[in-house]
PDB file of C-alpha atoms in Angstrom:
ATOM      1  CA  UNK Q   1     -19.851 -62.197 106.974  1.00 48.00           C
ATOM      2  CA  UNK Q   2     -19.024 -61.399 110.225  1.00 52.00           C
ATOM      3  CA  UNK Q   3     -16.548 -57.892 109.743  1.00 75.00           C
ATOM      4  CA  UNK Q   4     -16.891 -58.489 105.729  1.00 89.00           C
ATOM      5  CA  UNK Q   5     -19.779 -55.368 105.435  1.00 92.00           C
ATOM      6  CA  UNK Q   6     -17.352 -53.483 107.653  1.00 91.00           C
ATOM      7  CA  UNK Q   7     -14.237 -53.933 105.229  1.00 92.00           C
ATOM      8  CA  UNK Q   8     -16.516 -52.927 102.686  1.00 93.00           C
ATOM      9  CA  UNK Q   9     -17.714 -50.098 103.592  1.00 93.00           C
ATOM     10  CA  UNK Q  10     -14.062 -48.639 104.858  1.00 93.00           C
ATOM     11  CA  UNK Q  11     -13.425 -49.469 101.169  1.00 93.00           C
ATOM     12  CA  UNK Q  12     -16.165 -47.749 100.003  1.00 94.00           C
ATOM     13  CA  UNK Q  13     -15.264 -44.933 102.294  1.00 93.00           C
ATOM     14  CA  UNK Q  14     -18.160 -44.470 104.135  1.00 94.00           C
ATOM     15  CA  UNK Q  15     -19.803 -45.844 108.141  1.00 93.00           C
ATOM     16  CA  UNK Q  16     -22.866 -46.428 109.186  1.00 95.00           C
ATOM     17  CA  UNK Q  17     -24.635 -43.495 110.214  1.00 96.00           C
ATOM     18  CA  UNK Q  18     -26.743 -42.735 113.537  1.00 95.00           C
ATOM     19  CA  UNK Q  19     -30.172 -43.936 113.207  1.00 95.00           C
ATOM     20  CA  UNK Q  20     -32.244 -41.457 111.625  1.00 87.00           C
ATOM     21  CA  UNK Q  21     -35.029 -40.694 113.956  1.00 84.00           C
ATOM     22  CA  UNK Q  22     -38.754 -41.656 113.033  1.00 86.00           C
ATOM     23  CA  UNK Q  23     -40.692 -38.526 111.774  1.00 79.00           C
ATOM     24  CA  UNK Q  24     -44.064 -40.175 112.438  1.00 87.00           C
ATOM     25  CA  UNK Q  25     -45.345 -43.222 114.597  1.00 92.00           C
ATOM     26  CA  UNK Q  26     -43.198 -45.762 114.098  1.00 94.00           C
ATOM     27  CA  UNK Q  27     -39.551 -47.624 115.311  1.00 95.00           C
ATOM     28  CA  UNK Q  28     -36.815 -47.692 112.537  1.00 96.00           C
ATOM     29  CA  UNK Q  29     -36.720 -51.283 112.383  1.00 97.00           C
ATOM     30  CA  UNK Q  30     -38.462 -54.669 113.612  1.00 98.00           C
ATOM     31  CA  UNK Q  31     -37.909 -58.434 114.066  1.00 98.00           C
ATOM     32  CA  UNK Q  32     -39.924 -60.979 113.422  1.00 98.00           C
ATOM     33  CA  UNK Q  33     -37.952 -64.629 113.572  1.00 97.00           C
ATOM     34  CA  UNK Q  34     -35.322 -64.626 110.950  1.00 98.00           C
ATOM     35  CA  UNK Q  35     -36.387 -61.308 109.361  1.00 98.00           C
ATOM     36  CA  UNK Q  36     -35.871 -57.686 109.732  1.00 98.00           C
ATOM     37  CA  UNK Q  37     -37.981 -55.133 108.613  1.00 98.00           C
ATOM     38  CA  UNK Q  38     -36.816 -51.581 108.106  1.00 98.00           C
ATOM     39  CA  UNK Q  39     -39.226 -48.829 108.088  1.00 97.00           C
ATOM     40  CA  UNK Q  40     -38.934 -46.754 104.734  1.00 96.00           C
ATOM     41  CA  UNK Q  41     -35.408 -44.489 104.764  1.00 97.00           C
ATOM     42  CA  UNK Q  42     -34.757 -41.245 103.406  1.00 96.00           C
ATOM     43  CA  UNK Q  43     -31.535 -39.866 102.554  1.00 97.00           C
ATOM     44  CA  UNK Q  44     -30.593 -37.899 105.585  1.00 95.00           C
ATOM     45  CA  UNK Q  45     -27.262 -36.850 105.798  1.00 95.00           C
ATOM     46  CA  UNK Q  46     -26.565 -35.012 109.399  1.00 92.00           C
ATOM     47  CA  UNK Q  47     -30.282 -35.109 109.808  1.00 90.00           C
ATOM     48  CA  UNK Q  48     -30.796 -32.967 106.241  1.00 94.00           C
ATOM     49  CA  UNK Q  49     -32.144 -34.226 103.261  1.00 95.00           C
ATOM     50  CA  UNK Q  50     -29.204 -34.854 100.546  1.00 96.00           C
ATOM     51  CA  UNK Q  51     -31.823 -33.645  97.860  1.00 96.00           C
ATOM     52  CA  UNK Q  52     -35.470 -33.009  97.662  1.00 98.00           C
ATOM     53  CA  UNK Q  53     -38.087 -32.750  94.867  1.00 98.00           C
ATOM     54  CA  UNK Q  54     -39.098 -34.914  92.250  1.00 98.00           C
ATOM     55  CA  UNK Q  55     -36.811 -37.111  90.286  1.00 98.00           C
ATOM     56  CA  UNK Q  56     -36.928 -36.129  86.333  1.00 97.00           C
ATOM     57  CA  UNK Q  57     -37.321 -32.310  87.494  1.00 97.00           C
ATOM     58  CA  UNK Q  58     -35.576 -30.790  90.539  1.00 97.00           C
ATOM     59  CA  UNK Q  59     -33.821 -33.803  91.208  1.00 98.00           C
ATOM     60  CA  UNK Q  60     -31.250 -35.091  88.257  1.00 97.00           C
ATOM     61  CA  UNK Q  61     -31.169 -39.372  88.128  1.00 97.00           C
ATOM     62  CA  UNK Q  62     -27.524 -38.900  89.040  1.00 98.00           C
ATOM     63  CA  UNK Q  63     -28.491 -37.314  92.703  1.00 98.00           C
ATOM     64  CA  UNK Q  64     -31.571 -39.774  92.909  1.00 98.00           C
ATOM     65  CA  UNK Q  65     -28.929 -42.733  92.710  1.00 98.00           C
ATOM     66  CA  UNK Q  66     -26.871 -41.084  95.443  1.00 98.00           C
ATOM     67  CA  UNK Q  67     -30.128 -40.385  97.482  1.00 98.00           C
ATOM     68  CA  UNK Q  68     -31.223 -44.500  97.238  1.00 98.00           C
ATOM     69  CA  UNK Q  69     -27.466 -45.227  97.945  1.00 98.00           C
ATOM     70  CA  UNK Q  70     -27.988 -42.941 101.322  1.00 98.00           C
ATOM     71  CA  UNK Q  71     -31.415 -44.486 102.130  1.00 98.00           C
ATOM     72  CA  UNK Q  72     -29.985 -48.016 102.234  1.00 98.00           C
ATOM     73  CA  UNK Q  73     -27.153 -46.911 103.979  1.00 98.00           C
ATOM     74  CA  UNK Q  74     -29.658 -45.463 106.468  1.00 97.00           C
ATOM     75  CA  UNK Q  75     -31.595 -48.524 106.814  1.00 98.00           C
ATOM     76  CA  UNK Q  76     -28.420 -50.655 107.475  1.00 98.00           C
ATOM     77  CA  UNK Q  77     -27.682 -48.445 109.928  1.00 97.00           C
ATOM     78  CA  UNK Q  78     -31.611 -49.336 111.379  1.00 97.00           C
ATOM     79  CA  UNK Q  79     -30.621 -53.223 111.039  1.00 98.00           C
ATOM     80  CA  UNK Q  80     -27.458 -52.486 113.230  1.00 97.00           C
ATOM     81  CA  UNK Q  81     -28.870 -51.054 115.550  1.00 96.00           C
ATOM     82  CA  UNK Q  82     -31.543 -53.851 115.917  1.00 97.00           C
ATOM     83  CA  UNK Q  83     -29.576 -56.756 115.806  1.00 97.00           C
ATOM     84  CA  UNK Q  84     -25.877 -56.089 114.295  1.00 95.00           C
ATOM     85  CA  UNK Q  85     -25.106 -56.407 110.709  1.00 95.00           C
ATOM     86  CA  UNK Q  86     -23.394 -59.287 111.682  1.00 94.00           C
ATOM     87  CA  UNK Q  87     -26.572 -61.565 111.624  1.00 95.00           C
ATOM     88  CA  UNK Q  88     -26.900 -60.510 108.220  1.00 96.00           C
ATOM     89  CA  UNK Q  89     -27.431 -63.631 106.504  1.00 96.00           C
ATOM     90  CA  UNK Q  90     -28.791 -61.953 103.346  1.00 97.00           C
ATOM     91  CA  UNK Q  91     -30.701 -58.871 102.386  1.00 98.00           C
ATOM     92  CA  UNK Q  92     -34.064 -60.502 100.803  1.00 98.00           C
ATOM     93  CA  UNK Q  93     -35.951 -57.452  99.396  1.00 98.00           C
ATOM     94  CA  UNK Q  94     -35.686 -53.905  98.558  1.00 98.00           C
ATOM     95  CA  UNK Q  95     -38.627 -51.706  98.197  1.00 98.00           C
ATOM     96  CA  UNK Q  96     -37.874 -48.134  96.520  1.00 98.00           C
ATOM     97  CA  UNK Q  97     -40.288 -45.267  96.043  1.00 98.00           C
ATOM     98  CA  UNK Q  98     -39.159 -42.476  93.874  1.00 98.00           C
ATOM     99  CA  UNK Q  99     -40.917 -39.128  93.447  1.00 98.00           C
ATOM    100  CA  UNK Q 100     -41.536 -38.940  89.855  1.00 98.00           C
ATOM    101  CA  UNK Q 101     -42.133 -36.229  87.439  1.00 98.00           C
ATOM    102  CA  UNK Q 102     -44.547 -36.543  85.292  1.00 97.00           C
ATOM    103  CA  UNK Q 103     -43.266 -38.425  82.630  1.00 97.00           C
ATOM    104  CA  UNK Q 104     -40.321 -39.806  84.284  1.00 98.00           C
ATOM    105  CA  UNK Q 105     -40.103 -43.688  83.961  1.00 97.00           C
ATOM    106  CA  UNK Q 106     -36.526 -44.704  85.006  1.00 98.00           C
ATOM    107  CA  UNK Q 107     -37.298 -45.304  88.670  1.00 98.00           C
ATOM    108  CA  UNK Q 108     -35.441 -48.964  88.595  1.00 98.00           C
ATOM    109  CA  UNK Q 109     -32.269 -47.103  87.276  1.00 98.00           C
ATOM    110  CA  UNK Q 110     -32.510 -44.997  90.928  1.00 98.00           C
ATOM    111  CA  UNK Q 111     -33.325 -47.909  92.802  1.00 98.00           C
ATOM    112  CA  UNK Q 112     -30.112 -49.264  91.442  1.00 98.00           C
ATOM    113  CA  UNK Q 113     -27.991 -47.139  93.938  1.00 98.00           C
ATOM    114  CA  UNK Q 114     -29.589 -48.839  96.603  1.00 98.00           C
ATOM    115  CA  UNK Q 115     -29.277 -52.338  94.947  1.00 98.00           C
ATOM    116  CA  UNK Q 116     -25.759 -51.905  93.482  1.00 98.00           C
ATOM    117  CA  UNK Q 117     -24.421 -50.468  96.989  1.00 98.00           C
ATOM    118  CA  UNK Q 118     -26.062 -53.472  99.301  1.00 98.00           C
ATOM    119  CA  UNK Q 119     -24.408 -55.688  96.774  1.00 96.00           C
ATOM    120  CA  UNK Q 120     -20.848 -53.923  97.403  1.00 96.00           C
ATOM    121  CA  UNK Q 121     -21.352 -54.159 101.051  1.00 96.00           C
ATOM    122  CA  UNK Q 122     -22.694 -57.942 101.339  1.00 95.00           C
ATOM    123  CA  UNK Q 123     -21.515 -58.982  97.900  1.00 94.00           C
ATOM    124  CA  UNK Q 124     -23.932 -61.937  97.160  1.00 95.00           C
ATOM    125  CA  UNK Q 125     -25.808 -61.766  99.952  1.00 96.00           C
ATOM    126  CA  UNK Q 126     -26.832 -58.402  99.187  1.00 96.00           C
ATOM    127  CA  UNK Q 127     -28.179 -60.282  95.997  1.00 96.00           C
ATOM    128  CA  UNK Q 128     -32.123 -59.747  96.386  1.00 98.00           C
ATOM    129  CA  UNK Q 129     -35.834 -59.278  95.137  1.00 98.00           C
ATOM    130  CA  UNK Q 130     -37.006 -55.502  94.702  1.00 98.00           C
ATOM    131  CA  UNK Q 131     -39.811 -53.049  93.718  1.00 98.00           C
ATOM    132  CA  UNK Q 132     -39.124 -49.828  92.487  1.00 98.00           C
ATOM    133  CA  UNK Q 133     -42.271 -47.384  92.479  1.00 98.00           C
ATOM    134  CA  UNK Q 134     -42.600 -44.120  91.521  1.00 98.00           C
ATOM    135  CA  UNK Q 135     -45.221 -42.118  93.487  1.00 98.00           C
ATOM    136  CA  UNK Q 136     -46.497 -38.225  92.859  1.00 97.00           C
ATOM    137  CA  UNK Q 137     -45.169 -37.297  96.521  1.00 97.00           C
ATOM    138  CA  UNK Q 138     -43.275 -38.519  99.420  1.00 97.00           C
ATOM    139  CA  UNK Q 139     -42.437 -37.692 103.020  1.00 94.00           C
ATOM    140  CA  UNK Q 140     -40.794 -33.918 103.336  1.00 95.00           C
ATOM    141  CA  UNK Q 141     -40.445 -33.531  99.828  1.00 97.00           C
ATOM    142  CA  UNK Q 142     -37.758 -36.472  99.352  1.00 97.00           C
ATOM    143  CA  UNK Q 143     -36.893 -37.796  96.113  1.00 98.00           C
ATOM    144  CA  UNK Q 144     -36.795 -41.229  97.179  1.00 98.00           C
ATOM    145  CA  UNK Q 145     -37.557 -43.697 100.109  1.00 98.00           C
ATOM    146  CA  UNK Q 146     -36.001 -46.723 100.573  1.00 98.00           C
ATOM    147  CA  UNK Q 147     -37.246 -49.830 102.532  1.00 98.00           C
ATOM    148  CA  UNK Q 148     -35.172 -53.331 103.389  1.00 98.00           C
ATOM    149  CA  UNK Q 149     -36.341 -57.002 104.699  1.00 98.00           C
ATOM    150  CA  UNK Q 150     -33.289 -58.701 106.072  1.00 98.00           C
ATOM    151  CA  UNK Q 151     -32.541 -62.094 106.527  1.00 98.00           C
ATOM    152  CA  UNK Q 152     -30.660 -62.499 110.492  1.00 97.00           C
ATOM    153  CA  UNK Q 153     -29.073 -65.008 111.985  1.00 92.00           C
TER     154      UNK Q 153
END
């Protein structure tokens, strides 16, 4: 696995981001023996939100997918800069929130950019459990949050 994620994500044409700084009390990211835990990620790009409002009304499924995609992304870049991707030894969960309309039920569909992408960059040890949630309101107005626990080595 060792440069794997980082061929994958030339491929895929993006790098890991700084990590996004906390907006509350909290660190980005802790250990714990084998496993990370990422705090929940939002889809900053440049330190702005890549969309905001609620998913099913401001925010089309097509930009929530892109904004999950982004929050993992984020929270690999929290892993990183904990221990190194290269521990990863598998992602185990994935725990989305999604800022629903009301009405709107297709919240595993936008959790799928986060699951689809971890799978691109880890192939089948990006192969894991998940939640997806949808909640009336998150943080600053984001469409979706994204949380990891990460197997290390």
């Amino acid at each position: 696995m060792a440069t794997a994620w980082k061929d994958a994500l030339d491929r895929l044409g993006v790098s890991l981001p700084p990590v996004a700084a906390p907006v509350a009390a909290y660190i980005p990211a802790v250990r714990t023996g084998s496993l990370v835990y990422t705090s929940g990620q939002l889809p900053f790009v440049d330190g702005e939100l890549s969309a905001v409002g609620k998913v099913g009304a401001e925010v089309d499924l097509a930009q929530a997918k892109d904004a999950a995609r982004l929050c993992a992304l984020n929270a690999l870049a929290a892993v990183h800069d904990l221990v190194g991707l290269d521990q990863v030894v598998r992602i185990v969960k994935v725990v989305g929130f999604v800022a629903s309309a009301p009405g709107f039920t297709d919240q595993p569909i936008v959790i799928n950019g986060a699951s689809e992408f971890l799978g691109e960059v880890f192939g089948e040890a990006g192969v894991h459990a998940r939640s997806a949630v949808g909640v009336s309101e998150l943080p600053k107005n984001t469409p979706v949050e994204v949380e990891l626990i990460v197997e290390v080595g």
